[in-house]
Coordinates of C-alpha atoms in Angstrom, one line a residue:
M1 CA 0.1 0.0 0.0
M2 CA 2.9 2.2 0.7
R3 CA 4.4 1.8 -2.8
G4 CA 0.9 2.4 -4.3
R5 CA 0.5 5.7 -2.5
R6 CA 4.0 7.0 -3.5
L7 CA 3.7 6.2 -7.2
P8 CA 1.6 9.1 -7.9
R9 CA 3.9 11.6 -6.2
V10 CA 6.9 10.1 -8.3
L11 CA 5.1 10.7 -11.4
L12 CA 3.8 14.1 -10.5
G13 CA 7.5 15.0 -9.8
V14 CA 8.6 13.7 -13.2
M15 CA 5.8 15.6 -14.8
A16 CA 6.8 18.8 -13.0
L17 CA 10.3 18.4 -14.0
V18 CA 9.3 17.9 -17.6
V19 CA 7.2 20.9 -17.6
C20 CA 10.3 23.0 -16.0
L21 CA 12.6 21.7 -18.7
A22 CA 10.4 22.4 -21.7
P23 CA 11.0 25.7 -23.7
R24 CA 8.9 28.3 -23.1
A25 CA 7.7 31.1 -25.8
E26 CA 9.2 34.3 -24.5
A27 CA 7.2 37.4 -25.4
A28 CA 9.0 40.1 -27.5
Q29 CA 11.2 42.1 -25.3
C30 CA 10.9 45.9 -25.5
G31 CA 14.0 47.9 -26.1
N32 CA 15.1 51.7 -25.7
G33 CA 17.2 51.9 -29.0
P34 CA 17.6 50.5 -32.6
G35 CA 19.8 47.7 -31.7
G36 CA 17.3 45.1 -30.7
F37 CA 14.6 46.0 -33.3
E38 CA 15.2 43.4 -35.7
A39 CA 15.4 40.7 -33.2
W40 CA 12.2 42.1 -31.6
K41 CA 10.2 41.9 -35.0
Q42 CA 11.4 38.2 -35.4
S43 CA 9.9 37.3 -32.0
F44 CA 6.7 39.5 -32.4
S45 CA 5.9 38.0 -35.7
G46 CA 5.7 34.7 -34.0
E47 CA 3.3 36.0 -31.5
A48 CA 1.4 37.9 -34.2
R49 CA 1.1 34.6 -36.4
A50 CA -0.2 32.8 -33.1
N51 CA -2.8 35.6 -32.7
G52 CA -4.1 35.3 -36.2
I53 CA -2.2 37.8 -38.4
G54 CA -1.7 36.5 -41.8
A55 CA 1.1 36.4 -44.3
T56 CA 0.6 39.9 -45.8
G57 CA 0.6 41.6 -42.3
I58 CA 3.6 39.7 -41.3
G59 CA 5.5 40.4 -44.5
A60 CA 4.6 44.0 -44.0
L61 CA 5.8 44.0 -40.4
M62 CA 9.2 42.4 -41.4
Q63 CA 9.6 45.3 -43.9
A64 CA 9.1 48.1 -41.1
N65 CA 12.2 50.1 -39.9
Y66 CA 13.2 51.5 -36.8
A67 CA 11.8 55.0 -36.8
S68 CA 14.3 57.4 -35.2
A69 CA 12.2 60.5 -35.9
T70 CA 9.2 59.1 -34.2
I71 CA 11.1 58.5 -31.0
A72 CA 12.5 61.8 -31.2
A73 CA 8.8 63.2 -31.5
D74 CA 7.6 61.0 -28.8
R75 CA 10.1 62.4 -26.3
S76 CA 9.4 66.1 -27.0
Q77 CA 5.7 66.7 -26.9
H78 CA 6.2 70.0 -25.1
S79 CA 3.1 71.9 -26.5
F80 CA 0.7 70.0 -24.3
S81 CA 2.5 71.7 -21.2
L82 CA 1.5 75.2 -22.3
S83 CA -1.3 77.3 -20.8
L84 CA -4.5 77.4 -23.0
D85 CA -3.6 81.0 -24.4
Q86 CA -0.1 79.7 -25.3
F87 CA -1.3 76.6 -27.0
L88 CA -4.0 78.4 -28.9
A89 CA -1.3 80.8 -30.2
K90 CA 1.0 78.1 -30.9
R91 CA -1.6 75.9 -32.9
G92 CA -2.9 79.0 -34.8
S93 CA -6.6 79.1 -33.3
S94 CA -7.6 82.4 -35.0
T95 CA -6.7 80.8 -38.4
I96 CA -8.5 77.7 -37.6
V97 CA -11.7 79.3 -36.7
A98 CA -11.6 81.8 -39.6
R99 CA -11.1 78.9 -42.2
G100 CA -13.5 76.7 -40.1
R101 CA -16.4 79.3 -40.3
S102 CA -15.8 79.4 -44.0
L103 CA -16.0 75.7 -44.5
K104 CA -19.1 75.4 -42.1
H105 CA -20.6 77.5 -45.1
S106 CA -19.1 76.0 -48.2
Q107 CA -19.6 72.5 -46.9
A108 CA -23.0 73.1 -45.2
A109 CA -24.7 70.0 -46.7
L110 CA -22.0 67.7 -45.5
F111 CA -22.0 68.9 -42.1
A112 CA -25.9 68.6 -42.0
S113 CA -25.9 65.3 -43.0
I114 CA -23.2 64.3 -40.2
E115 CA -25.1 66.1 -37.6
Q116 CA -28.4 64.3 -38.7
R117 CA -26.7 61.0 -38.4
Y118 CA -24.4 61.3 -35.4
G119 CA -25.9 64.4 -33.5
V120 CA -22.5 66.2 -33.6
P121 CA -22.5 69.7 -34.8
P122 CA -20.0 71.2 -37.1
G123 CA -17.9 73.1 -34.8
P124 CA -15.9 70.5 -32.7
L125 CA -15.5 68.4 -36.0
I126 CA -13.8 71.4 -37.8
A127 CA -11.9 72.5 -34.8
I128 CA -10.5 68.7 -34.6
W129 CA -9.9 68.8 -38.5
G130 CA -8.0 72.1 -38.3
M131 CA -6.1 71.3 -35.1
E132 CA -5.0 67.9 -36.3
T133 CA -3.9 68.5 -40.1
G134 CA -4.5 72.1 -40.9
F135 CA -7.8 70.8 -42.7
G136 CA -5.7 68.0 -44.7
S137 CA -2.5 70.0 -45.4
Q138 CA -0.4 68.3 -43.0
R139 CA -1.2 64.6 -42.8
G140 CA 2.3 63.4 -42.1
N141 CA 4.9 61.7 -44.4
Q142 CA 6.1 59.0 -42.1
N143 CA 5.6 55.2 -42.8
M144 CA 2.7 54.4 -40.5
L145 CA 3.8 50.8 -39.8
S146 CA 7.3 51.5 -38.8
S147 CA 6.3 54.4 -36.6
I148 CA 3.7 52.2 -34.8
A149 CA 6.0 49.1 -34.7
T150 CA 8.9 51.4 -33.4
L151 CA 6.5 52.4 -30.5
A152 CA 5.4 49.1 -29.9
Y153 CA 8.9 47.7 -29.4
D154 CA 10.0 51.1 -27.3
C155 CA 9.8 50.5 -23.6
R156 CA 7.9 53.7 -22.9
R157 CA 4.2 52.8 -23.8
P158 CA 4.6 49.2 -25.5
E159 CA 1.2 47.9 -24.1
F160 CA -0.9 50.7 -25.9
F161 CA 1.1 50.6 -29.1
T162 CA 1.2 46.7 -29.3
D163 CA -2.6 47.2 -29.6
Q164 CA -2.3 49.5 -32.3
L165 CA 0.2 47.4 -34.0
Y166 CA -1.9 44.5 -34.0
A167 CA -4.9 46.6 -35.4
A168 CA -2.5 48.0 -38.4
L169 CA -1.5 44.5 -39.3
K170 CA -5.3 43.3 -39.3
L171 CA -6.2 46.3 -41.5
I172 CA -3.2 45.5 -44.0
D173 CA -4.2 41.8 -43.9
R174 CA -7.8 42.9 -45.0
G175 CA -6.4 45.0 -47.6
S176 CA -8.1 48.1 -46.1
M177 CA -4.6 49.8 -45.7
S178 CA -1.4 49.6 -47.4
P179 CA 1.8 48.4 -45.9
V180 CA 3.4 51.8 -47.2
Q181 CA 0.5 54.2 -45.8
R182 CA 1.9 57.6 -44.7
G183 CA 0.8 59.1 -41.5
S184 CA 2.0 61.6 -38.6
M185 CA 4.8 60.6 -36.1
H186 CA 2.9 58.4 -33.8
G187 CA 1.2 56.4 -36.7
E188 CA -2.0 58.6 -37.0
V189 CA -3.4 58.7 -40.4
G190 CA -6.0 60.6 -42.4
Q191 CA -7.5 64.1 -42.3
T192 CA -8.4 64.0 -38.5
Q193 CA -5.4 61.5 -37.5
F194 CA -6.9 58.2 -36.7
M195 CA -4.8 55.4 -34.8
P196 CA -5.3 52.2 -36.4
K197 CA -7.6 50.7 -33.6
N198 CA -10.0 53.5 -33.9
I199 CA -10.1 52.8 -37.6
L200 CA -10.9 49.4 -36.9
A201 CA -13.8 50.7 -34.6
Y202 CA -15.0 53.8 -36.1
G203 CA -13.6 54.2 -39.5
T204 CA -16.0 54.9 -42.4
G205 CA -14.1 54.5 -45.7
N206 CA -10.7 56.0 -46.8
L207 CA -9.8 58.5 -44.1
D208 CA -7.7 60.7 -46.5
V209 CA -11.1 61.7 -47.8
A210 CA -12.5 64.5 -45.7
A211 CA -16.0 63.3 -45.6
N212 CA -15.1 60.2 -44.4
A213 CA -12.8 61.3 -42.0
L214 CA -15.3 63.9 -40.4
S215 CA -17.9 61.2 -40.3
S216 CA -15.6 58.9 -38.7
T217 CA -14.7 61.3 -36.1
A218 CA -18.4 62.1 -35.5
N219 CA -18.8 58.3 -35.2
F220 CA -15.9 58.2 -32.6
L221 CA -17.7 61.0 -30.6
R222 CA -21.1 59.5 -30.6
A223 CA -19.7 56.2 -29.5
H224 CA -18.0 57.8 -26.4
G225 CA -21.3 59.4 -25.3
W226 CA -22.2 62.3 -27.4
R227 CA -25.7 63.4 -26.9
A228 CA -27.2 65.2 -29.6
G229 CA -28.2 68.9 -28.7
A230 CA -26.0 69.0 -25.3
G231 CA -23.4 71.2 -24.5
Y232 CA -19.5 70.3 -25.2
Q233 CA -17.8 73.1 -23.0
P234 CA -15.9 71.9 -19.9
G235 CA -18.6 70.7 -17.3
E236 CA -21.2 70.2 -20.1
P237 CA -22.2 66.5 -21.0
N238 CA -20.5 66.2 -24.3
F239 CA -17.0 67.4 -23.1
A240 CA -16.2 63.9 -21.9
A241 CA -16.4 62.8 -25.7
I242 CA -13.9 65.3 -26.5
E243 CA -11.6 64.2 -23.5
A244 CA -12.0 60.6 -25.2
W245 CA -10.5 61.9 -28.4
N246 CA -7.2 63.5 -26.7
A247 CA -6.0 62.9 -23.2
A248 CA -4.2 66.5 -23.0
G249 CA -6.4 68.7 -21.0
V250 CA -5.0 71.9 -22.9
Y251 CA -5.9 70.2 -26.3
Q252 CA -9.5 69.3 -25.0
K253 CA -10.3 73.0 -23.9
A254 CA -8.9 74.4 -27.2
I255 CA -11.2 72.1 -29.2
A256 CA -14.2 73.2 -27.1
L257 CA -13.4 76.7 -27.5
M258 CA -12.7 76.8 -31.2
G259 CA -15.7 74.7 -31.9
R260 CA -18.1 77.2 -30.0
Q261 CA -16.4 80.1 -32.1
I262 CA -17.1 78.1 -35.1
D263 CA -20.8 77.2 -34.3
G264 CA -21.5 80.6 -32.6
E265 CA -19.6 82.9 -35.2
G266 CA -20.1 85.9 -33.0
A267 CA -18.6 88.0 -30.4
S268 CA -20.8 86.2 -27.9
A269 CA -18.8 82.9 -28.7
A270 CA -15.4 84.3 -27.1
R271 CA -14.3 83.1 -23.9

């Protein structure tokens, strides 16, 4: 009886030893410089295959380069520490508001259609459009996939950008995005600068087309609690949706202020 009771313990010990000695798949390790990027890509590609990314996406990933300019930009986002007045001056708010009022009139049918569908008025959409890309004139010229892969590899915020990288690879696999898509320093693309994960969730067509980008932005805001007819200044119900768009407090207040000036169009719209 004693031998019969010991046998399971022996077997359990052997099994535990086998498990300990078995090779384990290691997660791709982050880094703080270009030296480990190629090895990281090899490791991450294995994880990506295991998570359903196809050959097209994997092939695109393996062509990505370490984006030194993206890392430099990520380390120097000083404008978000400015006061609201300084931020507005730096970003050219008076120009955005003036051009925005003109676009509100010249594209009135488009903005009316968007507001009818999503409940979002022209002002905040136009303010975001002007702030993000100067109404489409400055959409960035970085390789989107290289930028996002670099930030997923970088140790500063790997979790956030790993999610974005998976989304980008899914879009490439589907043929919804080219591996050579150009964007801004952090991988934002289109007229209002969407990250890949938000493209999957809220994108409505080619975001390099203004109408699609504006509709997608309204779709994002509605999904984050925008209520038709409610206010969007700080403390009002729809300000939370603007907060979801960008985490910087000074940016949020700038969008709300410029949006009110565009929608109000008079002296009463000033702060």
